[in-house]
Amino acid sequence: MNTSYPILNDLFVFLNSTITHISIVYSRIPGSGILLKYIKNSHQNDPFRTFLEVLLVLFGIIYLLTKKYRTDNKLIDLTPSEVEELVDEWQPEPLVPTITENQRIELEKTPVLNGPQGPRVKLEKAIQILRKYGVGSCGPPGFYGTIDVHTEFERTVSEFLGTDDTILYSQAFSTIGSAIPSFCKRGDIIVVDQGCNFAIQKGIQISRSVVKWYKHNDMQDLENILLKIKNEDIESGRRLTRRFIVTEGIFENSGDIAQLPKLKFKYRLILDESLSIGTLGKRGAGLTDYYNINPKEVDMIVGSMCTALCSSGGFCSGSFEITDHQRISGPAYCYSAALPAMLSACATESIRNLDRNPHLVAKVSSNTSTFKSNMANVKYVTVDGYADSPMFHLRLNKDVKANNTEEKEKFLQEIVDEAINNGVLLTRAKYVYGQEIFGIEPSIRICISASFSKKEIERAAAIIKSAINKKQLIHNIRIYNLYSSLVYVDSQTSKKKGFE
């Protein structure tokens, strides 16, 4: 290139010769042609990517050349007297945290039971299995822990519920907490009823999915949330991920029953029937039996063996794909010892007993109606729960104006103590208040059994009713209400006088 300026001409000649010399030297480097071709293609396709890669190379060079920061691991030199002083001052943390006064009183009043579970128990089958198989399986189900009684239980549950297959878990609490994260991963969407139990909440947290909560048993709010998710998908162009709805058959925290016929959406449905198996429906097959819905329309039916089946452990029933996937990805299945053979056989026998005696479910329903009718219009306490639910709660109503949860639990504990003194065993429902996502009112949880006669149910209701109306309880409530009124009047008087 020639210009009217000799200096520029010399500069252009120098640059041209330098670039030519560099290119000749570069071409002699092995693999230089491939690298150059990659840079050109990368730049043509995406210049921003080339710029980013250059920055990464520069960062790597700077990082390698920068002096590393190091700390000396030398211990501080202390004199023997200073060491002794520090040792004397050190106090170890207690192995068990210090309990409150209310907790201490509750522990002292907790009754100790010696005997089998339930009012009338037959142990012949359990003893027979114990003598044949021993106590435990001593291994995870996926290795050498599974034996014939386990597969027999899974087959029996599938036939009873009307599903394709069932997987057996060794712990009831971890069943739903393992089944949910087995399928729900990061980026998936889970729509959950706000009234779901603590085990479901933990399973949802472990999944790390996007969680949407709808108001308890409010189908209109559920539809609004699903519509909002659909609109967000359209507006943001979000890719389609797995979608789930999670609810309970009988809600553990309220005694309500899920509206299963209204839950037919294009979402995978996970239904926890821990309290509805054996108690709802003509055969006791749970919520699908209660509403006369094909159980195969529910993707996952999860249940506990600790309730109506009078055993331990849990199960998840559904299609073969559902159960097979959990056998290789369910943490509570893969990393827990298999359920003892005796407990599995007991649960199998319970299901067969339900199958042979369908009148037991009708007896549960009759006993439930009897108890609730006898507990109608009780002062200070409200019976919470769906009419057909054999599990419900006794909660303090607005007549009891307690300041906090601890005071409400104290009132309920007085009812429990009085009932126990008169031959009816009660216990307050236990909640982990600090970890519950939504607030829960303290309560006494009642579960009705088919084993009791009508007279026994009426007697139990009368004793509980008498415990609620006992003079000591009423006295405590009146004293507290009077104290609250005095505090209110005093605060109003102070305001009128200009005091804070």
Short mmCIF file of C-alpha atoms in Angstrom, two decimals:
data_model
loop_
_atom_site.label_atom_id
_atom_site.label_comp_id
_atom_site.label_asym_id
_atom_site.label_seq_id
_atom_site.Cartn_x
_atom_site.Cartn_y
_atom_site.Cartn_z
CA MET A 1 0.00 0.00 0.00
CA ASN A 2 1.49 3.36 -1.11
CA THR A 3 0.60 6.67 0.50
CA SER A 4 1.83 10.22 0.22
CA TYR A 5 3.54 9.79 3.58
CA PRO A 6 6.88 7.87 3.45
CA ILE A 7 6.77 7.15 7.19
CA LEU A 8 3.40 5.37 6.88
CA ASN A 9 4.70 3.38 3.92
CA ASP A 10 7.60 2.10 6.00
CA LEU A 11 5.22 1.26 8.85
CA PHE A 12 2.91 -0.75 6.59
CA VAL A 13 5.85 -2.63 5.12
CA PHE A 14 7.13 -3.46 8.61
CA LEU A 15 3.74 -4.67 9.80
CA ASN A 16 3.18 -6.73 6.68
CA SER A 17 6.57 -8.41 6.95
CA THR A 18 6.12 -9.03 10.66
CA ILE A 19 2.69 -10.62 10.22
CA THR A 20 3.99 -12.75 7.35
CA HIS A 21 6.95 -13.89 9.44
CA ILE A 22 4.66 -14.73 12.42
CA SER A 23 2.29 -16.69 10.19
CA ILE A 24 5.21 -18.69 8.73
CA VAL A 25 6.52 -19.52 12.20
CA TYR A 26 3.03 -20.38 13.44
CA SER A 27 2.37 -22.68 10.48
CA ARG A 28 5.43 -24.76 11.42
CA ILE A 29 3.89 -25.57 14.86
CA PRO A 30 2.21 -29.02 14.80
CA GLY A 31 -1.57 -28.75 14.96
CA SER A 32 -1.58 -25.02 14.34
CA GLY A 33 -3.80 -25.38 11.28
CA ILE A 34 -6.48 -27.22 13.26
CA LEU A 35 -6.42 -24.62 16.01
CA LEU A 36 -6.68 -21.77 13.54
CA LYS A 37 -9.58 -23.45 11.76
CA TYR A 38 -11.37 -23.96 15.10
CA ILE A 39 -10.91 -20.27 16.03
CA LYS A 40 -12.21 -19.10 12.67
CA ASN A 41 -15.25 -21.38 12.77
CA SER A 42 -15.97 -20.45 16.36
CA HIS A 43 -15.72 -16.76 15.59
CA GLN A 44 -17.96 -17.06 12.52
CA ASN A 45 -20.61 -19.02 14.35
CA ASP A 46 -20.56 -17.15 17.64
CA PRO A 47 -18.16 -14.23 18.20
CA PHE A 48 -19.24 -13.91 21.81
CA ARG A 49 -18.08 -17.45 22.46
CA THR A 50 -14.62 -16.64 21.10
CA PHE A 51 -14.42 -13.56 23.32
CA LEU A 52 -15.45 -15.63 26.34
CA GLU A 53 -12.86 -18.29 25.58
CA VAL A 54 -10.13 -15.65 25.29
CA LEU A 55 -11.12 -14.32 28.72
CA LEU A 56 -10.99 -17.82 30.16
CA VAL A 57 -7.50 -18.36 28.73
CA LEU A 58 -6.31 -15.06 30.18
CA PHE A 59 -7.85 -15.95 33.54
CA GLY A 60 -6.05 -19.30 33.50
CA ILE A 61 -2.72 -17.69 32.73
CA ILE A 62 -3.16 -15.07 35.47
CA TYR A 63 -4.24 -17.74 37.97
CA LEU A 64 -1.17 -19.88 37.23
CA LEU A 65 1.21 -16.94 37.56
CA THR A 66 -0.38 -15.50 40.72
CA LYS A 67 1.34 -16.28 44.00
CA LYS A 68 -0.71 -18.72 46.01
CA TYR A 69 -2.04 -17.70 49.39
CA ARG A 70 -0.90 -20.01 52.12
CA THR A 71 -1.39 -20.10 55.84
CA ASP A 72 0.99 -21.50 58.37
CA ASN A 73 -0.43 -24.44 60.31
CA LYS A 74 1.70 -23.73 63.32
CA LEU A 75 0.00 -24.09 66.68
CA ILE A 76 -0.04 -21.25 69.16
CA ASP A 77 2.58 -21.81 71.80
CA LEU A 78 1.02 -21.93 75.23
CA THR A 79 2.62 -22.29 78.61
CA PRO A 80 1.64 -25.30 80.77
CA SER A 81 -0.33 -23.02 83.10
CA GLU A 82 -2.31 -21.56 80.16
CA VAL A 83 -3.13 -25.07 78.93
CA GLU A 84 -4.35 -26.10 82.36
CA GLU A 85 -6.45 -22.96 82.60
CA LEU A 86 -8.13 -23.62 79.24
CA VAL A 87 -8.82 -27.24 80.18
CA ASP A 88 -10.43 -26.16 83.45
CA GLU A 89 -12.63 -23.62 81.66
CA TRP A 90 -13.83 -26.04 78.97
CA GLN A 91 -17.36 -27.38 79.40
CA PRO A 92 -18.66 -30.12 77.06
CA GLU A 93 -22.01 -29.76 75.33
CA PRO A 94 -24.71 -32.01 76.84
CA LEU A 95 -25.47 -35.17 74.87
CA VAL A 96 -29.19 -34.48 75.36
CA PRO A 97 -30.51 -30.90 75.26
CA THR A 98 -32.09 -29.55 78.40
CA ILE A 99 -35.86 -30.01 78.38
CA THR A 100 -38.38 -27.41 79.44
CA GLU A 101 -40.52 -27.74 82.54
CA ASN A 102 -43.59 -28.61 80.43
CA GLN A 103 -41.64 -31.29 78.59
CA ARG A 104 -40.45 -32.77 81.87
CA ILE A 105 -44.00 -32.94 83.21
CA GLU A 106 -45.20 -34.53 79.99
CA LEU A 107 -42.48 -37.20 80.11
CA GLU A 108 -43.36 -38.02 83.71
CA LYS A 109 -47.01 -38.47 82.76
CA THR A 110 -46.38 -40.55 79.64
CA PRO A 111 -47.87 -44.02 80.21
CA VAL A 112 -45.77 -47.12 79.52
CA LEU A 113 -47.58 -49.89 77.64
CA ASN A 114 -46.62 -53.53 77.92
CA GLY A 115 -48.38 -55.71 75.38
CA PRO A 116 -49.40 -56.04 71.74
CA GLN A 117 -50.81 -53.28 69.55
CA GLY A 118 -54.58 -52.92 69.45
CA PRO A 119 -57.43 -53.88 71.78
CA ARG A 120 -57.79 -57.49 70.67
CA VAL A 121 -54.80 -59.07 69.01
CA LYS A 122 -54.08 -62.52 67.59
CA LEU A 123 -50.38 -63.38 67.49
CA GLU A 124 -50.42 -66.95 66.13
CA LYS A 125 -49.28 -65.99 62.62
CA ALA A 126 -46.59 -63.63 63.91
CA ILE A 127 -45.14 -66.28 66.23
CA GLN A 128 -45.12 -68.83 63.42
CA ILE A 129 -43.22 -66.51 61.05
CA LEU A 130 -40.81 -65.44 63.80
CA ARG A 131 -39.84 -69.04 64.50
CA LYS A 132 -39.36 -69.77 60.80
CA TYR A 133 -37.46 -66.64 59.62
CA GLY A 134 -36.02 -65.07 62.74
CA VAL A 135 -36.10 -61.39 63.65
CA GLY A 136 -34.54 -59.45 60.75
CA SER A 137 -33.47 -59.82 57.14
CA CYS A 138 -30.06 -58.24 57.82
CA GLY A 139 -29.73 -56.71 54.38
CA PRO A 140 -31.21 -54.17 51.93
CA PRO A 141 -34.11 -55.42 49.77
CA GLY A 142 -32.13 -55.00 46.55
CA PHE A 143 -29.30 -57.30 47.67
CA TYR A 144 -30.22 -60.30 49.81
CA GLY A 145 -32.89 -58.84 52.12
CA THR A 146 -35.95 -59.76 50.05
CA ILE A 147 -37.59 -63.09 50.87
CA ASP A 148 -40.83 -64.81 49.89
CA VAL A 149 -43.02 -63.14 52.55
CA HIS A 150 -42.03 -59.72 51.17
CA THR A 151 -43.02 -60.56 47.61
CA GLU A 152 -46.18 -62.20 48.94
CA PHE A 153 -47.14 -58.96 50.67
CA GLU A 154 -46.48 -56.92 47.51
CA ARG A 155 -48.62 -59.28 45.47
CA THR A 156 -51.42 -59.24 48.06
CA VAL A 157 -51.53 -55.43 48.18
CA SER A 158 -51.63 -55.18 44.37
CA GLU A 159 -54.54 -57.62 44.18
CA PHE A 160 -56.39 -55.89 47.02
CA LEU A 161 -56.03 -52.37 45.61
CA GLY A 162 -56.34 -53.33 41.96
CA THR A 163 -52.95 -52.03 40.82
CA ASP A 164 -50.25 -53.63 38.67
CA ASP A 165 -47.44 -53.84 41.21
CA THR A 166 -46.32 -52.79 44.69
CA ILE A 167 -42.98 -52.03 46.34
CA LEU A 168 -42.44 -52.63 50.06
CA TYR A 169 -40.51 -50.17 52.28
CA SER A 170 -39.21 -50.93 55.74
CA GLN A 171 -40.20 -47.58 57.31
CA ALA A 172 -43.57 -45.86 57.03
CA PHE A 173 -42.37 -42.27 57.50
CA SER A 174 -39.66 -42.53 54.83
CA THR A 175 -41.91 -44.18 52.22
CA ILE A 176 -43.53 -41.03 50.84
CA GLY A 177 -40.32 -39.11 51.54
CA SER A 178 -38.47 -41.53 49.26
CA ALA A 179 -41.13 -42.04 46.57
CA ILE A 180 -41.47 -38.33 45.80
CA PRO A 181 -37.76 -37.53 45.17
CA SER A 182 -37.42 -40.77 43.20
CA PHE A 183 -39.42 -39.11 40.41
CA CYS A 184 -39.46 -35.39 41.18
CA LYS A 185 -36.15 -33.68 40.40
CA ARG A 186 -34.81 -30.15 40.09
CA GLY A 187 -36.88 -28.21 37.55
CA ASP A 188 -39.99 -30.38 37.91
CA ILE A 189 -43.18 -28.82 39.32
CA ILE A 190 -45.06 -30.21 42.32
CA VAL A 191 -48.47 -28.83 43.27
CA VAL A 192 -49.26 -29.72 46.88
CA ASP A 193 -52.17 -29.34 49.29
CA GLN A 194 -51.22 -27.06 52.21
CA GLY A 195 -52.72 -29.58 54.64
CA CYS A 196 -50.31 -32.40 53.77
CA ASN A 197 -48.45 -34.14 56.56
CA PHE A 198 -44.87 -33.69 57.73
CA ALA A 199 -43.50 -36.71 55.84
CA ILE A 200 -44.79 -35.31 52.54
CA GLN A 201 -43.26 -31.92 53.30
CA LYS A 202 -39.86 -33.54 53.85
CA GLY A 203 -40.09 -35.57 50.64
CA ILE A 204 -40.88 -32.40 48.68
CA GLN A 205 -37.94 -30.55 50.21
CA ILE A 206 -35.56 -33.37 49.31
CA SER A 207 -36.74 -33.36 45.68
CA ARG A 208 -35.61 -29.72 45.16
CA SER A 209 -38.46 -29.29 42.68
CA VAL A 210 -40.48 -26.13 42.10
CA VAL A 211 -43.30 -26.31 44.67
CA LYS A 212 -46.70 -24.64 44.36
CA TRP A 213 -49.05 -24.85 47.36
CA TYR A 214 -52.83 -24.65 46.99
CA LYS A 215 -55.25 -23.95 49.82
CA HIS A 216 -56.29 -27.00 51.79
CA ASN A 217 -58.89 -29.04 49.87
CA ASP A 218 -59.75 -25.97 47.76
CA MET A 219 -60.23 -27.23 44.20
CA GLN A 220 -60.87 -23.77 42.81
CA ASP A 221 -57.53 -22.55 44.13
CA LEU A 222 -55.89 -25.65 42.65
CA GLU A 223 -57.35 -24.86 39.23
CA ASN A 224 -56.17 -21.25 39.50
CA ILE A 225 -52.61 -22.38 40.27
CA LEU A 226 -52.58 -24.86 37.38
CA LEU A 227 -53.85 -22.14 35.04
CA LYS A 228 -51.15 -19.77 36.30
CA ILE A 229 -48.47 -22.42 35.63
CA LYS A 230 -49.83 -22.89 32.10
CA ASN A 231 -49.74 -19.15 31.40
CA GLU A 232 -46.18 -18.93 32.75
CA ASP A 233 -45.15 -21.73 30.38
CA ILE A 234 -46.59 -19.83 27.40
CA GLU A 235 -45.15 -16.44 28.37
CA SER A 236 -41.65 -17.62 29.24
CA GLY A 237 -41.37 -20.43 26.71
CA ARG A 238 -40.43 -22.73 29.56
CA ARG A 239 -39.72 -26.28 28.47
CA LEU A 240 -42.17 -28.94 29.53
CA THR A 241 -41.03 -30.74 32.69
CA ARG A 242 -42.64 -33.41 34.82
CA ARG A 243 -45.67 -32.19 36.75
CA PHE A 244 -47.13 -33.74 39.91
CA ILE A 245 -50.06 -33.21 42.28
CA VAL A 246 -49.56 -34.51 45.83
CA THR A 247 -52.36 -34.97 48.35
CA GLU A 248 -53.64 -37.33 51.07
CA GLY A 249 -56.61 -39.67 51.23
CA ILE A 250 -57.41 -38.79 54.84
CA PHE A 251 -55.37 -35.77 55.92
CA GLU A 252 -53.33 -36.59 59.00
CA ASN A 253 -53.33 -33.01 60.26
CA SER A 254 -57.07 -32.35 59.88
CA GLY A 255 -59.07 -35.54 59.32
CA ASP A 256 -60.46 -34.20 56.04
CA ILE A 257 -60.88 -36.38 52.93
CA ALA A 258 -59.41 -35.39 49.55
CA GLN A 259 -61.83 -34.70 46.70
CA LEU A 260 -60.39 -37.33 44.38
CA PRO A 261 -62.99 -37.03 41.56
CA LYS A 262 -62.00 -33.37 41.13
CA LEU A 263 -58.26 -34.13 40.92
CA LYS A 264 -58.34 -35.38 37.33
CA PHE A 265 -55.80 -33.13 35.63
CA LYS A 266 -52.98 -33.80 33.18
CA TYR A 267 -50.57 -34.10 36.08
CA ARG A 268 -49.12 -37.17 37.75
CA LEU A 269 -51.10 -37.83 40.94
CA ILE A 270 -49.34 -39.00 44.13
CA LEU A 271 -51.87 -40.04 46.77
CA ASP A 272 -50.88 -40.81 50.37
CA GLU A 273 -53.46 -43.29 51.69
CA SER A 274 -51.73 -44.10 54.96
CA LEU A 275 -54.92 -43.46 56.96
CA SER A 276 -57.56 -44.36 54.35
CA ILE A 277 -56.37 -47.90 53.51
CA GLY A 278 -58.51 -50.27 55.58
CA THR A 279 -60.92 -47.56 56.73
CA LEU A 280 -62.64 -46.11 53.64
CA GLY A 281 -64.66 -47.71 50.87
CA LYS A 282 -66.88 -50.78 50.73
CA ARG A 283 -63.87 -53.10 50.91
CA GLY A 284 -61.53 -50.82 52.82
CA ALA A 285 -59.37 -50.30 49.73
CA GLY A 286 -59.02 -46.59 50.36
CA LEU A 287 -60.07 -43.43 48.60
CA THR A 288 -60.42 -45.00 45.13
CA ASP A 289 -62.80 -47.56 46.64
CA TYR A 290 -64.67 -44.81 48.51
CA TYR A 291 -65.28 -42.80 45.32
CA ASN A 292 -65.57 -45.90 43.08
CA ILE A 293 -62.66 -44.77 40.88
CA ASN A 294 -60.30 -47.11 39.03
CA PRO A 295 -57.08 -47.17 41.12
CA LYS A 296 -55.02 -47.25 37.91
CA GLU A 297 -56.07 -43.64 37.31
CA VAL A 298 -53.89 -42.72 40.31
CA ASP A 299 -50.20 -42.86 39.37
CA MET A 300 -48.86 -43.62 42.85
CA ILE A 301 -50.78 -44.90 45.88
CA VAL A 302 -48.60 -44.66 48.97
CA GLY A 303 -49.62 -46.26 52.25
CA SER A 304 -48.47 -47.00 55.78
CA MET A 305 -48.61 -50.42 57.42
CA CYS A 306 -48.59 -48.83 60.90
CA THR A 307 -52.28 -47.89 60.94
CA ALA A 308 -55.10 -50.23 59.86
CA LEU A 309 -52.67 -53.02 58.89
CA CYS A 310 -51.33 -53.18 62.48
CA SER A 311 -47.70 -53.69 61.46
CA SER A 312 -44.75 -51.53 60.46
CA GLY A 313 -43.30 -50.25 57.19
CA GLY A 314 -44.89 -48.73 54.11
CA PHE A 315 -45.64 -49.43 50.47
CA CYS A 316 -46.07 -47.71 47.13
CA SER A 317 -48.44 -49.19 44.55
CA GLY A 318 -48.85 -48.36 40.87
CA SER A 319 -47.65 -49.50 37.46
CA PHE A 320 -44.66 -51.79 36.91
CA GLU A 321 -42.64 -48.80 35.68
CA ILE A 322 -43.42 -46.88 38.87
CA THR A 323 -42.27 -49.66 41.20
CA ASP A 324 -39.28 -50.80 39.13
CA HIS A 325 -37.88 -47.27 39.04
CA GLN A 326 -38.05 -47.02 42.85
CA ARG A 327 -36.17 -50.29 43.28
CA ILE A 328 -33.08 -48.63 41.80
CA SER A 329 -33.62 -44.99 42.78
CA GLY A 330 -35.62 -44.92 46.03
CA PRO A 331 -33.12 -44.00 48.78
CA ALA A 332 -35.22 -45.51 51.58
CA TYR A 333 -35.51 -48.75 49.60
CA CYS A 334 -31.91 -49.05 48.40
CA TYR A 335 -30.15 -48.04 51.61
CA SER A 336 -32.36 -49.51 54.35
CA ALA A 337 -32.52 -53.02 55.73
CA ALA A 338 -35.52 -55.01 54.54
CA LEU A 339 -38.61 -55.22 56.73
CA PRO A 340 -38.54 -58.12 59.23
CA ALA A 341 -40.45 -61.10 57.86
CA MET A 342 -42.80 -61.19 60.86
CA LEU A 343 -44.04 -57.62 60.23
CA SER A 344 -44.56 -58.26 56.54
CA ALA A 345 -46.56 -61.42 57.26
CA CYS A 346 -48.70 -59.56 59.84
CA ALA A 347 -49.59 -56.88 57.29
CA THR A 348 -50.44 -59.54 54.70
CA GLU A 349 -52.71 -61.27 57.21
CA SER A 350 -54.43 -57.94 57.97
CA ILE A 351 -55.26 -57.38 54.29
CA ARG A 352 -56.60 -60.92 53.96
CA ASN A 353 -58.68 -60.35 57.07
CA LEU A 354 -60.17 -57.24 55.45
CA ASP A 355 -60.88 -59.23 52.30
CA ARG A 356 -62.60 -62.00 54.25
CA ASN A 357 -64.55 -59.62 56.51
CA PRO A 358 -65.72 -56.57 54.54
CA HIS A 359 -68.17 -55.78 57.36
CA LEU A 360 -65.21 -54.48 59.40
CA VAL A 361 -65.13 -51.27 57.36
CA ALA A 362 -68.84 -50.74 57.96
CA LYS A 363 -68.20 -51.30 61.68
CA VAL A 364 -65.51 -48.58 61.62
CA SER A 365 -67.98 -46.21 59.97
CA SER A 366 -70.70 -47.06 62.51
CA ASN A 367 -68.34 -46.58 65.47
CA THR A 368 -67.19 -43.27 64.02
CA SER A 369 -70.77 -41.98 63.76
CA THR A 370 -71.50 -43.15 67.31
CA PHE A 371 -68.46 -41.43 68.79
CA LYS A 372 -68.99 -38.15 66.92
CA SER A 373 -72.69 -38.01 67.82
CA ASN A 374 -71.78 -38.47 71.49
CA MET A 375 -69.18 -35.70 71.23
CA ALA A 376 -71.56 -33.19 69.65
CA ASN A 377 -71.89 -29.75 71.23
CA VAL A 378 -69.02 -30.20 73.69
CA LYS A 379 -67.96 -26.92 75.23
CA TYR A 380 -64.37 -25.72 74.85
CA VAL A 381 -63.54 -28.36 72.20
CA THR A 382 -64.32 -28.75 68.49
CA VAL A 383 -64.33 -32.06 66.62
CA ASP A 384 -62.40 -31.41 63.38
CA GLY A 385 -62.59 -33.79 60.45
CA TYR A 386 -64.76 -35.05 57.60
CA ALA A 387 -67.96 -36.84 58.62
CA ASP A 388 -66.90 -40.22 57.18
CA SER A 389 -63.32 -40.00 58.39
CA PRO A 390 -62.53 -42.40 61.27
CA MET A 391 -59.55 -40.20 62.16
CA PHE A 392 -60.28 -36.72 63.50
CA HIS A 393 -58.98 -34.14 65.96
CA LEU A 394 -60.20 -32.56 69.18
CA ARG A 395 -59.09 -28.94 69.20
CA LEU A 396 -59.71 -26.11 71.62
CA ASN A 397 -62.22 -23.63 70.26
CA LYS A 398 -62.46 -19.87 70.64
CA ASP A 399 -63.86 -20.15 74.17
CA VAL A 400 -60.32 -21.00 75.31
CA LYS A 401 -58.23 -17.88 74.76
CA ALA A 402 -54.70 -19.14 75.12
CA ASN A 403 -51.77 -16.87 74.37
CA ASN A 404 -49.57 -19.45 72.68
CA THR A 405 -49.23 -23.06 71.60
CA GLU A 406 -47.67 -24.11 74.90
CA GLU A 407 -50.73 -23.01 76.87
CA LYS A 408 -53.08 -24.81 74.47
CA GLU A 409 -51.05 -27.99 74.84
CA LYS A 410 -51.27 -27.65 78.61
CA PHE A 411 -55.07 -27.50 78.47
CA LEU A 412 -55.18 -30.53 76.16
CA GLN A 413 -52.79 -32.45 78.40
CA GLU A 414 -55.20 -31.97 81.30
CA ILE A 415 -57.89 -33.66 79.21
CA VAL A 416 -55.51 -36.51 78.37
CA ASP A 417 -54.52 -37.02 82.03
CA GLU A 418 -58.10 -37.07 83.22
CA ALA A 419 -59.16 -39.54 80.52
CA ILE A 420 -56.26 -41.88 81.37
CA ASN A 421 -57.21 -41.78 85.05
CA ASN A 422 -60.66 -43.04 84.03
CA GLY A 423 -59.47 -45.88 81.79
CA VAL A 424 -59.32 -44.26 78.32
CA LEU A 425 -55.88 -43.89 76.80
CA LEU A 426 -55.41 -40.66 74.85
CA THR A 427 -52.40 -38.78 73.58
CA ARG A 428 -51.86 -35.36 72.13
CA ALA A 429 -50.92 -35.22 68.47
CA LYS A 430 -47.19 -34.51 68.18
CA TYR A 431 -45.98 -31.87 65.71
CA VAL A 432 -42.53 -30.50 64.91
CA TYR A 433 -43.70 -26.89 65.04
CA GLY A 434 -40.33 -25.43 64.12
CA GLN A 435 -40.23 -27.34 60.83
CA GLU A 436 -43.88 -27.38 59.80
CA ILE A 437 -44.30 -25.19 56.72
CA PHE A 438 -47.81 -24.10 57.69
CA GLY A 439 -49.13 -23.43 61.16
CA ILE A 440 -50.93 -26.25 62.98
CA GLU A 441 -53.16 -25.94 66.02
CA PRO A 442 -52.45 -28.36 68.91
CA SER A 443 -54.90 -31.24 69.11
CA ILE A 444 -55.80 -34.68 70.41
CA ARG A 445 -55.92 -37.13 67.51
CA ILE A 446 -58.65 -39.80 67.70
CA CYS A 447 -58.64 -42.97 65.54
CA ILE A 448 -61.73 -45.20 65.65
CA SER A 449 -61.33 -48.99 65.50
CA ALA A 450 -63.73 -51.75 64.44
CA SER A 451 -62.64 -53.87 67.41
CA PHE A 452 -64.74 -51.92 69.91
CA SER A 453 -68.42 -52.50 70.57
CA LYS A 454 -70.96 -49.71 70.46
CA LYS A 455 -71.14 -49.63 74.27
CA GLU A 456 -67.35 -49.31 74.52
CA ILE A 457 -67.36 -46.43 72.04
CA GLU A 458 -70.13 -44.67 73.94
CA ARG A 459 -68.32 -45.16 77.24
CA ALA A 460 -65.05 -43.80 75.81
CA ALA A 461 -66.85 -40.74 74.41
CA ALA A 462 -68.57 -40.15 77.75
CA ILE A 463 -65.25 -40.32 79.65
CA ILE A 464 -63.54 -37.92 77.23
CA LYS A 465 -66.52 -35.58 77.38
CA SER A 466 -66.41 -35.69 81.17
CA ALA A 467 -62.66 -35.01 81.12
CA ILE A 468 -63.24 -31.92 78.99
CA ASN A 469 -65.98 -30.65 81.31
CA LYS A 470 -64.08 -31.44 84.49
CA LYS A 471 -64.18 -28.63 87.06
CA GLN A 472 -60.38 -28.31 87.22
CA LEU A 473 -60.10 -27.70 83.49
CA ILE A 474 -63.01 -25.28 83.48
CA HIS A 475 -61.48 -23.51 86.49
CA ASN A 476 -58.15 -23.11 84.69
CA ILE A 477 -59.87 -21.79 81.58
CA ARG A 478 -62.01 -19.35 83.55
CA ILE A 479 -59.00 -18.12 85.53
CA TYR A 480 -57.07 -17.56 82.32
CA ASN A 481 -59.98 -15.80 80.60
CA LEU A 482 -60.47 -13.63 83.69
CA TYR A 483 -56.76 -12.78 83.68
CA SER A 484 -56.93 -11.91 79.99
CA SER A 485 -59.94 -9.67 80.60
CA LEU A 486 -58.19 -7.86 83.47
CA VAL A 487 -55.10 -7.30 81.34
CA TYR A 488 -57.27 -5.94 78.55
CA VAL A 489 -59.20 -3.60 80.86
CA ASP A 490 -55.96 -2.43 82.50
CA SER A 491 -54.38 -1.73 79.11
CA GLN A 492 -57.44 0.26 78.00
CA THR A 493 -57.38 2.28 81.25
CA SER A 494 -53.68 3.02 80.76
CA LYS A 495 -54.31 4.27 77.25
CA LYS A 496 -57.06 6.59 78.47
CA LYS A 497 -54.67 8.02 81.07
CA GLY A 498 -52.02 8.61 78.42
CA PHE A 499 -49.69 5.80 79.45
CA GLU A 500 -48.08 3.37 77.02
#
